[in-house]
C-alpha atoms as a printed R data frame, in Angstrom:
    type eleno elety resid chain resno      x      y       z
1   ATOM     1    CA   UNK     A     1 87.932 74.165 109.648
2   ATOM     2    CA   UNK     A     2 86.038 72.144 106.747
3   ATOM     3    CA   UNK     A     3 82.943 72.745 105.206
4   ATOM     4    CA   UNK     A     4 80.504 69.818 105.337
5   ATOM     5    CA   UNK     A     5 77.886 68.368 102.835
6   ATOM     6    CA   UNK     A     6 74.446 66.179 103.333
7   ATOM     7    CA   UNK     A     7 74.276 64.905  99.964
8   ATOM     8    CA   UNK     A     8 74.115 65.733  96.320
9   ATOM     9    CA   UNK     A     9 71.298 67.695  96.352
10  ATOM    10    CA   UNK     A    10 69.673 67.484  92.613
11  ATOM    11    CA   UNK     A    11 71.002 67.929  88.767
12  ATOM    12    CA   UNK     A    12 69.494 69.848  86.400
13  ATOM    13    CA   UNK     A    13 69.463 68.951  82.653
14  ATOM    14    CA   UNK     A    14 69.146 70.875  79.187
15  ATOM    15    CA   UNK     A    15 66.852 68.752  77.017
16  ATOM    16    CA   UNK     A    16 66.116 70.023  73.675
17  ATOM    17    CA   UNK     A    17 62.084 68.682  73.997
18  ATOM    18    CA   UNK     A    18 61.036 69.049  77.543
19  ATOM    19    CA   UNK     A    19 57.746 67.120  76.982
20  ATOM    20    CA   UNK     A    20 58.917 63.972  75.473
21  ATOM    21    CA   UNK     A    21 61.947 64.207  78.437
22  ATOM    22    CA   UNK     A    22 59.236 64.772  80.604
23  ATOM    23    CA   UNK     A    23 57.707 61.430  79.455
24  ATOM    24    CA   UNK     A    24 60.859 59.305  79.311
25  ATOM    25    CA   UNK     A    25 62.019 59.967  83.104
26  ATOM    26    CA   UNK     A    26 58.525 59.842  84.335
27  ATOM    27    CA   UNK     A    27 57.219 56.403  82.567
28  ATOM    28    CA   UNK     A    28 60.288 54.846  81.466
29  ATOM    29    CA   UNK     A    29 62.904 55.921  84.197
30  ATOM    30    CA   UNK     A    30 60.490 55.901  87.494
31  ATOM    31    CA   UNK     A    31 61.110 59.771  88.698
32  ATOM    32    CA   UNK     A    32 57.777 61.489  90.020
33  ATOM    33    CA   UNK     A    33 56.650 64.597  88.826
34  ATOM    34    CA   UNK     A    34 56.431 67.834  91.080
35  ATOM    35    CA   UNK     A    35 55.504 70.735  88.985
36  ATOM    36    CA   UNK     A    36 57.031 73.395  86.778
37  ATOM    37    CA   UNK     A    37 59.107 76.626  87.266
38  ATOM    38    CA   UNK     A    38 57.799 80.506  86.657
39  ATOM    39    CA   UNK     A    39 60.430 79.588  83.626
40  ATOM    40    CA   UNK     A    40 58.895 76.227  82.260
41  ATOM    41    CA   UNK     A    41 61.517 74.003  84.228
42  ATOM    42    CA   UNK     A    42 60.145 71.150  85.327
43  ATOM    43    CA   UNK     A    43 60.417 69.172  88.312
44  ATOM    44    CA   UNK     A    44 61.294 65.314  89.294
45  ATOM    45    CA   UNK     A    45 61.549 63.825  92.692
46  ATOM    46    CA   UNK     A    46 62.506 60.245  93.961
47  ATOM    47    CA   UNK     A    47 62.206 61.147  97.323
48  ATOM    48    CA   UNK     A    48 60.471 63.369 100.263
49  ATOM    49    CA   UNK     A    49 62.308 66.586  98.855
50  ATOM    50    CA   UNK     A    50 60.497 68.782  96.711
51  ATOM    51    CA   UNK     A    51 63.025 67.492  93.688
52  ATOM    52    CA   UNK     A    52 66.428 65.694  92.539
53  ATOM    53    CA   UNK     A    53 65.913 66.459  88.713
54  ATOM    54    CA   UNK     A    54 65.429 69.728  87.169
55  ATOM    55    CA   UNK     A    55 64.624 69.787  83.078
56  ATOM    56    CA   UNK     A    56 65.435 73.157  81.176
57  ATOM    57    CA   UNK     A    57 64.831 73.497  77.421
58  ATOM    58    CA   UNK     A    58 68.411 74.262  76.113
59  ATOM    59    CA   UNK     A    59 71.309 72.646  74.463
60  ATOM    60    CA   UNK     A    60 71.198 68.721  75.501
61  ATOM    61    CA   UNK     A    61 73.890 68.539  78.983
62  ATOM    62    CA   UNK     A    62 74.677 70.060  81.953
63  ATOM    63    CA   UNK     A    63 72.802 73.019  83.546
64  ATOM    64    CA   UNK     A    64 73.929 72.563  86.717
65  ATOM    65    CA   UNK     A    65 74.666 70.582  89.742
66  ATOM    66    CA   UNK     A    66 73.502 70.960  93.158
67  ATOM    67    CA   UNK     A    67 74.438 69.960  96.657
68  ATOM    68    CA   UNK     A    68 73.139 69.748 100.113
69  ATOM    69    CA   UNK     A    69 75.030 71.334 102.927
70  ATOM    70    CA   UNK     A    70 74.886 70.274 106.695
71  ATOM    71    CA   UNK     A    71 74.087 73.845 107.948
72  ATOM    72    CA   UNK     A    72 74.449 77.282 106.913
73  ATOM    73    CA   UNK     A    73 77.836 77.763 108.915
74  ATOM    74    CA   UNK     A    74 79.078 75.423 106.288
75  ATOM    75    CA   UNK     A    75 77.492 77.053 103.530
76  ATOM    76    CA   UNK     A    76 79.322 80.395 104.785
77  ATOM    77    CA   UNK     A    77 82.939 78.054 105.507
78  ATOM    78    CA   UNK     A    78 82.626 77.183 101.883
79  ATOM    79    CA   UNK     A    79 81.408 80.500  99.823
80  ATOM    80    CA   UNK     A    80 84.693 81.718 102.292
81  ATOM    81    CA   UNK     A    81 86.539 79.449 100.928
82  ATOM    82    CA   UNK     A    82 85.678 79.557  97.231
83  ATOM    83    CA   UNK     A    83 86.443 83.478  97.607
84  ATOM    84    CA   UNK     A    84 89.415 83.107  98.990
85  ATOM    85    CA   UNK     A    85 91.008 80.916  96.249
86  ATOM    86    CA   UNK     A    86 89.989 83.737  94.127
87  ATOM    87    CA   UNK     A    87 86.582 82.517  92.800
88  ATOM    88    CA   UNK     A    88 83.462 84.763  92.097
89  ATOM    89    CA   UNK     A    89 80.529 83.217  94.430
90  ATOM    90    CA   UNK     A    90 77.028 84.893  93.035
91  ATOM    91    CA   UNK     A    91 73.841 84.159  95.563
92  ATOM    92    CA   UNK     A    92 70.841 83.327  93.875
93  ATOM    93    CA   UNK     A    93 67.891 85.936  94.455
94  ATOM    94    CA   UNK     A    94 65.158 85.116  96.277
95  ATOM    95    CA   UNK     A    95 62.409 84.727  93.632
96  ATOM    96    CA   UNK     A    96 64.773 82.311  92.282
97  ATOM    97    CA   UNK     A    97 65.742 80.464  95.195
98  ATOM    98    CA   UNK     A    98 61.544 80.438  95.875
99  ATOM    99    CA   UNK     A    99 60.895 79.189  92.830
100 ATOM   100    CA   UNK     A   100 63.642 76.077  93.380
101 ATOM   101    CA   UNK     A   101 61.636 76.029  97.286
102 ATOM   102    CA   UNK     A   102 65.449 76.419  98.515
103 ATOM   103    CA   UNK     A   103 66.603 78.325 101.076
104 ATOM   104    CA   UNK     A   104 69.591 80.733 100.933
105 ATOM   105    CA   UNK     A   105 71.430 79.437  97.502
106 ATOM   106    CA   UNK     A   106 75.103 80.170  96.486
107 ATOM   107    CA   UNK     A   107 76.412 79.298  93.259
108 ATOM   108    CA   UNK     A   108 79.853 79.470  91.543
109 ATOM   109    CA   UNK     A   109 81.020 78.097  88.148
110 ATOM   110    CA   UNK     A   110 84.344 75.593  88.343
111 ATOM   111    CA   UNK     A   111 87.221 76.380  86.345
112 ATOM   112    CA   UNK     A   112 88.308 73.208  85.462
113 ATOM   113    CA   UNK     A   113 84.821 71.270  84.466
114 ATOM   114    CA   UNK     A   114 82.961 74.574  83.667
115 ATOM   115    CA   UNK     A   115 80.247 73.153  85.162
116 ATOM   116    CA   UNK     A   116 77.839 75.236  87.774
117 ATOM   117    CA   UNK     A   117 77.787 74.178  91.565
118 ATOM   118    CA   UNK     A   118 74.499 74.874  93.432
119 ATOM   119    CA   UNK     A   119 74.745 75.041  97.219
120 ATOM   120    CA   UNK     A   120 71.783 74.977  99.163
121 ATOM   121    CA   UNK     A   121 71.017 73.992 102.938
122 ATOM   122    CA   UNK     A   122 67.174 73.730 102.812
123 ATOM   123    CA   UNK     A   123 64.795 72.499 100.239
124 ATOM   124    CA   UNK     A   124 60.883 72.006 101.131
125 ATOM   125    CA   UNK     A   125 59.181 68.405 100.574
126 ATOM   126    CA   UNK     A   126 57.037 67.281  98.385
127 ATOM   127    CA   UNK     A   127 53.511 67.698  99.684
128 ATOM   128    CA   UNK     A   128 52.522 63.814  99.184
129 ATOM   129    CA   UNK     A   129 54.766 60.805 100.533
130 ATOM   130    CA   UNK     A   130 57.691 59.703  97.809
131 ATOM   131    CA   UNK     A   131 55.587 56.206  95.669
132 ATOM   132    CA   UNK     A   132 58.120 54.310  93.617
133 ATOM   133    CA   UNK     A   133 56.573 53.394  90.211
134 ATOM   134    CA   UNK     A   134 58.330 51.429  87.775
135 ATOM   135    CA   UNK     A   135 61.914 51.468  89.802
136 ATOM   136    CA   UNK     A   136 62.296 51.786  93.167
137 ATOM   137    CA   UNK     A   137 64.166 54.729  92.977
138 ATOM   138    CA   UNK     A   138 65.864 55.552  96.696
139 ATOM   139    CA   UNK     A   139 68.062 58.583  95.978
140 ATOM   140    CA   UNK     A   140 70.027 60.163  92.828
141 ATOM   141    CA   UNK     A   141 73.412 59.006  93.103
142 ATOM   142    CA   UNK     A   142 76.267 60.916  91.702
143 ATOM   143    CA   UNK     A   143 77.232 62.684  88.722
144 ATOM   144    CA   UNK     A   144 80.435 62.226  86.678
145 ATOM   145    CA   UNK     A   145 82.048 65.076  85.003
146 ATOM   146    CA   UNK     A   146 84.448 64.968  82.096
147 ATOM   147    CA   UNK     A   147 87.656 67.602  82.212
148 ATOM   148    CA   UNK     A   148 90.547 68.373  79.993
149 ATOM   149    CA   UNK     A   149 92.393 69.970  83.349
150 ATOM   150    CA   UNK     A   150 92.376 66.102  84.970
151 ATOM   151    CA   UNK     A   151 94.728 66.752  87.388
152 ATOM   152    CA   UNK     A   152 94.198 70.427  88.827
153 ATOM   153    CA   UNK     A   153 90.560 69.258  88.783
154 ATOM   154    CA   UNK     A   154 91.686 66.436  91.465
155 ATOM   155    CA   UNK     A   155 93.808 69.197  93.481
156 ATOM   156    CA   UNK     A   156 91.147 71.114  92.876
157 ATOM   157    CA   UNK     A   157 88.126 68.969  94.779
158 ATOM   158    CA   UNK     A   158 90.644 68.032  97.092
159 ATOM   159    CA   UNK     A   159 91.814 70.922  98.520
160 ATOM   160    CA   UNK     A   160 89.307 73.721  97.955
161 ATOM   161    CA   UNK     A   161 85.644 71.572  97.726
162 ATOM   162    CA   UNK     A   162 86.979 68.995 100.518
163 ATOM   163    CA   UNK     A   163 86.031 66.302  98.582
164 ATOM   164    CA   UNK     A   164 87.871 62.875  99.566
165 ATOM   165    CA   UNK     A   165 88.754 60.300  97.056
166 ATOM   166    CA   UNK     A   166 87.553 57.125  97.443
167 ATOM   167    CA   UNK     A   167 89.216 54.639  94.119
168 ATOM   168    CA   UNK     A   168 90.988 56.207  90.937
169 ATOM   169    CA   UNK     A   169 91.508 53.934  87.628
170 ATOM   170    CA   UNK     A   170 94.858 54.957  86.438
171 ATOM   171    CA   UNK     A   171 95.109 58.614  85.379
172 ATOM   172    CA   UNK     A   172 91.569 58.235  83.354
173 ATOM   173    CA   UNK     A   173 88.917 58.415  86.364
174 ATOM   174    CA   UNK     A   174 88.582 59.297  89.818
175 ATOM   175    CA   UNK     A   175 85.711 58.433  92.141
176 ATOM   176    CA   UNK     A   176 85.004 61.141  94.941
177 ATOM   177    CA   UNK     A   177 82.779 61.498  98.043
178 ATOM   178    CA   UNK     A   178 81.300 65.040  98.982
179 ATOM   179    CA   UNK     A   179 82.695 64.441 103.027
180 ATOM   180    CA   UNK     A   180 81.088 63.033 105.398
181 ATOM   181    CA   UNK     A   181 78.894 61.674 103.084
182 ATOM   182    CA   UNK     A   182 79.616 57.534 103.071
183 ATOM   183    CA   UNK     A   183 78.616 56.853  99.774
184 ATOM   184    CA   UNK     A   184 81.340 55.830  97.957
185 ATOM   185    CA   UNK     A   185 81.303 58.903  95.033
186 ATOM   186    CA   UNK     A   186 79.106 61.229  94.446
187 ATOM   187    CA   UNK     A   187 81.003 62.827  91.736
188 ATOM   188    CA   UNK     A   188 83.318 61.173  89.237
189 ATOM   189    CA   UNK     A   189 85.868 63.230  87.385
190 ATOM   190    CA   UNK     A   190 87.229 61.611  84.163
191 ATOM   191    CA   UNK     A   191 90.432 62.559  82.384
192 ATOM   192    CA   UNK     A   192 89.196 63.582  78.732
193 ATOM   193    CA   UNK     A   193 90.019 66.347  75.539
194 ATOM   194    CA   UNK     A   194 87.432 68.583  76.508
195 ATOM   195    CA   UNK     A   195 85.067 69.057  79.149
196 ATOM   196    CA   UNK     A   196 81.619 67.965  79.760
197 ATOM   197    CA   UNK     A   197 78.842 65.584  81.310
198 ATOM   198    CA   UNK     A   198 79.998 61.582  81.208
199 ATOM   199    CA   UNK     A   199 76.691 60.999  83.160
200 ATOM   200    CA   UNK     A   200 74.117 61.056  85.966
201 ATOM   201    CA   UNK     A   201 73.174 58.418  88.469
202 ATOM   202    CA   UNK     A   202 70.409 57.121  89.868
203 ATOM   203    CA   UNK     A   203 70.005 54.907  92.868
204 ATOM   204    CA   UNK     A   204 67.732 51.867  93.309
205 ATOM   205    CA   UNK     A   205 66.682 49.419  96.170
206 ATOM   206    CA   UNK     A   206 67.238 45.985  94.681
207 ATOM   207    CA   UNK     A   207 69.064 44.634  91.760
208 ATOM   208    CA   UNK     A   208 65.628 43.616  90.242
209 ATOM   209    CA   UNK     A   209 64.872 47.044  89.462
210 ATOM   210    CA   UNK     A   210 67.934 46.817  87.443
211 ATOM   211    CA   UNK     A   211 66.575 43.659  85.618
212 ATOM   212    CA   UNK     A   212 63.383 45.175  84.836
213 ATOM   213    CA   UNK     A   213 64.579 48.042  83.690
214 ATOM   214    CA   UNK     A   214 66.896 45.891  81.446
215 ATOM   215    CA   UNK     A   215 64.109 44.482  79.585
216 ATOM   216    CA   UNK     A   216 61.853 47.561  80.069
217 ATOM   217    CA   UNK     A   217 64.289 49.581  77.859
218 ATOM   218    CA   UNK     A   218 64.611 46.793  75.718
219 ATOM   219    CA   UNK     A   219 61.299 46.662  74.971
220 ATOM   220    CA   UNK     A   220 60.460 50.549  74.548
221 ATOM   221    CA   UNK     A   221 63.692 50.916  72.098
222 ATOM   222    CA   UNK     A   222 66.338 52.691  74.759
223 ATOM   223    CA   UNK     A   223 69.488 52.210  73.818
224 ATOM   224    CA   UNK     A   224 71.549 50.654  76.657
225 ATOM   225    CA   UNK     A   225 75.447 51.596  76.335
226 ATOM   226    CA   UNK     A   226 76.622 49.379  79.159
227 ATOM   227    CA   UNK     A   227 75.332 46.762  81.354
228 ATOM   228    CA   UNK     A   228 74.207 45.184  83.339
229 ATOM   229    CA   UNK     A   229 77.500 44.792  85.146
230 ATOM   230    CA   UNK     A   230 79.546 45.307  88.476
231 ATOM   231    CA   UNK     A   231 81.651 48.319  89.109
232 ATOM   232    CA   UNK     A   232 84.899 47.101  90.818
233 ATOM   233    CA   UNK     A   233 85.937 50.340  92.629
234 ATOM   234    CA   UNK     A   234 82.350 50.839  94.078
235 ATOM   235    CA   UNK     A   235 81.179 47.018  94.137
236 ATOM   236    CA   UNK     A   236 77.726 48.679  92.419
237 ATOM   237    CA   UNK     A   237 75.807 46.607  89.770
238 ATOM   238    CA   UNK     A   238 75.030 49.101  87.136
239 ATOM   239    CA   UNK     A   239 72.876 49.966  83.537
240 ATOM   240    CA   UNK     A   240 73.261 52.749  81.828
241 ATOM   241    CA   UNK     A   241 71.166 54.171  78.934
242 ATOM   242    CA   UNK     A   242 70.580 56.991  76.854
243 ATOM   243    CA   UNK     A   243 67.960 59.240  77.575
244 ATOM   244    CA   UNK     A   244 66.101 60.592  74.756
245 ATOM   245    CA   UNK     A   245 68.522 63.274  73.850
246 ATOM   246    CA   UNK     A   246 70.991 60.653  74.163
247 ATOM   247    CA   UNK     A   247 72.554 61.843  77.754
248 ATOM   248    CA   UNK     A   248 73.364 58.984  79.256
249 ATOM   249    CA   UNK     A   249 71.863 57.888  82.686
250 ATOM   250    CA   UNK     A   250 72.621 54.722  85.422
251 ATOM   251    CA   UNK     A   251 70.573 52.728  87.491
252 ATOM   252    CA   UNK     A   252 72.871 51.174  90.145
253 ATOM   253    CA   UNK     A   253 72.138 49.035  93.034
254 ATOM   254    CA   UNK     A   254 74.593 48.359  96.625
255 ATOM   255    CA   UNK     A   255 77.581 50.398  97.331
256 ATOM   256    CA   UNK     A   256 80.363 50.500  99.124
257 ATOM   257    CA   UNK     A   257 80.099 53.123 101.906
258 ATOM   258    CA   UNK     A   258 82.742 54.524 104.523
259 ATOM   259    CA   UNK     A   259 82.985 55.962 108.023
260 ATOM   260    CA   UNK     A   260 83.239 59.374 108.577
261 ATOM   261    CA   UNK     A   261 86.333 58.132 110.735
262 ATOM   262    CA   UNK     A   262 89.396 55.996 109.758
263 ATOM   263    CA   UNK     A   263 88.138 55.414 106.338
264 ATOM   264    CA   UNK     A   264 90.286 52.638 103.809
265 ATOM   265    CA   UNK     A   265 92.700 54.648 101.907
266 ATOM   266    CA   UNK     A   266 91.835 55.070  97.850
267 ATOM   267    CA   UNK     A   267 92.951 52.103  95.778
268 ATOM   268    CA   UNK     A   268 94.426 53.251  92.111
269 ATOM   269    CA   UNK     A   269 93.384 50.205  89.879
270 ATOM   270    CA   UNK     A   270 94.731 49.739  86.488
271 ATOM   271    CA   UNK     A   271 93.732 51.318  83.251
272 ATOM   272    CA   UNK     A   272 92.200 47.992  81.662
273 ATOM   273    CA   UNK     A   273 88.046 47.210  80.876
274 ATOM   274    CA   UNK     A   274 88.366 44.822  84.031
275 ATOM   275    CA   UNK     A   275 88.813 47.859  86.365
276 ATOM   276    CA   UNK     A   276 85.175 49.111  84.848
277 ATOM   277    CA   UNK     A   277 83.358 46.027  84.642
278 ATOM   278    CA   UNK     A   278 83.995 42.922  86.576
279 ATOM   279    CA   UNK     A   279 81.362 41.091  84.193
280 ATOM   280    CA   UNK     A   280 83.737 42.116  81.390
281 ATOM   281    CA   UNK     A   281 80.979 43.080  78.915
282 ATOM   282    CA   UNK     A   282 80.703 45.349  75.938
283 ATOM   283    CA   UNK     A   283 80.527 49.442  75.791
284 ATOM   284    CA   UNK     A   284 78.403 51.158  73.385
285 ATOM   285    CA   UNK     A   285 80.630 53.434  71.838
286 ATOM   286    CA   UNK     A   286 77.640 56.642  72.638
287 ATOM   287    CA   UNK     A   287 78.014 56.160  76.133
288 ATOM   288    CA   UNK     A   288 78.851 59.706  77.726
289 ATOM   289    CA   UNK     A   289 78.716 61.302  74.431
290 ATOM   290    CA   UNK     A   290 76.166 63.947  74.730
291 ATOM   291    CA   UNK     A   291 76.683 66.174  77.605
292 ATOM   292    CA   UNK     A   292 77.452 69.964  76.965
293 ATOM   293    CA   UNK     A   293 78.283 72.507  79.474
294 ATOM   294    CA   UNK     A   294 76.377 74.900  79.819
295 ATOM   295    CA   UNK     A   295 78.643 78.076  81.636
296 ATOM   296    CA   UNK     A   296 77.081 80.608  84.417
C-alpha cells in the first residue's frame, strides 16, 4: 500500500537579510505576511493556510521543503517506509510543530539532494481570508532540486517517495508529481555536479500577472534570468527572477494536470533549448545559481 500526498505544503528559505527579503516577496512578489517564529522566521501565505513560505536568516538556499499528506495513516505508511529503506525519520517536537501551527510533523534528510523533507497532515489558516495584491498568487507550485546522484535520485522518488514522473528532458531534468496530486510536477530533479536548489515556484491565475510582473521587475531593477516563455513538458508560461539574494523564483500560469487514473505515460524530450522554451528565448547565465543546502 502507497502513501498519499495533498500538495506541496510550503518551502522554507535561508536569506542572508530577512528584512529586505521580507520586503521583496511581500511588495514585489505578491506573498502576504502572517507573522514571525519564537526564532525570528517569518511567515508568507498565498492562500487560506497559515503559510507556503518560511524565511530563516542563514546561508542564501534551501532550509527545507515541506509537504501535505492526505491523512495521518499516510503519514505513518510513509515514515514506515522511509525506515525501512534504512533512513533515520526524526519527529519534530511539539513547541516546534506549534510554532509552524502544524500538526504531528516528521522530517528526514534525502541522501541524494541533501535536502530536508517536512511532512505534515494539518496546518491551521490564516485568521483573515487569502487578498491577492500585486499577483494573483493561487498556490506555490513546485520546487526543483539540483543532484549529482541523477539517477538513484529518480529510483529514489520513484520507488521509496511514490512520486510519478510526468516528462524528463534527456538525462538533464525530470519533472515529478507528489501522487495523486494532478499537477503536472511538483518537484523537478535536475542532473548537475553538485547538489542544491535550481528554484521555487509560484503559481498565478492569469498570464497577465505574468506580464505585470514582467515590467514590475523591470522597473524595480530584478533581474529576470528567463522569460517570459512556454514550458513544453508542462505547457506553463513562465518568468523567473532572482530574488534579492539572487535565488531564483517563477511565476507560471496553466498546467497540464492528470487523473489519478490511467494517466499519459512520461514523454522523454530531447536535450536541446527547444525542450525548455517553446518561445526559444535567452537564459541568464545566474539562473539557479544560488541555492545551498542546508543539511538536518
Amino acid at each position: 500500500m502507497q502513501h498519499r500526498y495533498a500538495r506541496l505544503g510550503y518551502v522554507a528559505l535561508n536569506v542572508s537579510d530577512l528584512e529586505r527579503s521580507a520586503a521583496f516577496y511581500e511588495t514585489l512578489w505578491g506573498l502576504q505576511p502572517n507573522g514571525k517564529a519564537r526564532d525570528g522566521a517569518l511567515f508568507f501565505r498565498c492562500g487560506p493556510d497559515h503559510h507556503h513560505l518560511v524565511l530563516y536568516r542563514g546561508e542564501p538556499g534551501l532550509k527545507r521543503v515541506a509537504w501535505q499528506m492526505e491523512s495521518e495513516a499516510d503519514l505513518d505508511l510513509l515514515a514506515a517506509r522511509l525506515r525501512s529503506a534504512g533512513h533515520d525519520v526524526v519527529t519534530v517536537d511539539d513547541a516546534e510543530a506549534n510554532d509552524l501551527r502544524q500538526g504531528r510533523t516528521l522530517r528526514f534528510s534525502d541522501p541524494y539532494t541533501q535536502a530536508t523533507h517536512e511532512y505534515f497532515v494539518t496546518m491551521e489558516q490564516a485568521a483573515e481570508p487569502w487578498t491577492p495584491t500585486v499577483a494573483a498568487i493561487q498556490r506555490i507550485g513546485h520546487i526543483v532540486l539540483k543532484t549529482n546522484c541523477y539517477h538513484e535520485a529518480l529510483k529514489f522518488y520513484h520507488d521509496v517517495l511514490n512520486f510519478k514522473t510526468s516528462d524528463a528532458i534527456g538525462d538533464v531534468v525530470s519533472f515529478l508529481r507528489c501522487f495523486p496530486n494532478p499537477f503536472h510536477h511538483s518537484i523537478g530533479l535536475t542532473n548537475a555536479s553538485r547538489c542544491g536548489l535550481h528554484h521555487v515556484n509560484f503559481m498565478v491565475q492569469e498570464i497577465d500577472d505574468v506580464g505585470r510582473g514582467l515590467w514590475r521587475f523591470n522597473k524595480n531593477d530584478v533581474p529576470i534570468v528567463r522569460g517570459p516563455g512556454r514550458h513544453p513538458p508542462s505547457g506553463s508560461v513562465f518568468l523567473y527572477v532572482l530574488d534579492p539574494d539572487g535565488i531564483t523564483v517563477e511565476y507560471s500560469y496553466g498546467m497540464e494536470e492528470f487523473p489519478e487514473q490511467d494517466a499519459r505515460e512520461h514523454r522523454v524530450l530531447p536535450p536541446v533549448p527547444e525542450s525548455i522554451d517553446y518561445w526559444d528565448g535567452p537564459t541568464d547565465p545566474r539562473l539557479g545559481k544560488v541555492g545551498a543546502v542546508e543539511l538536518l
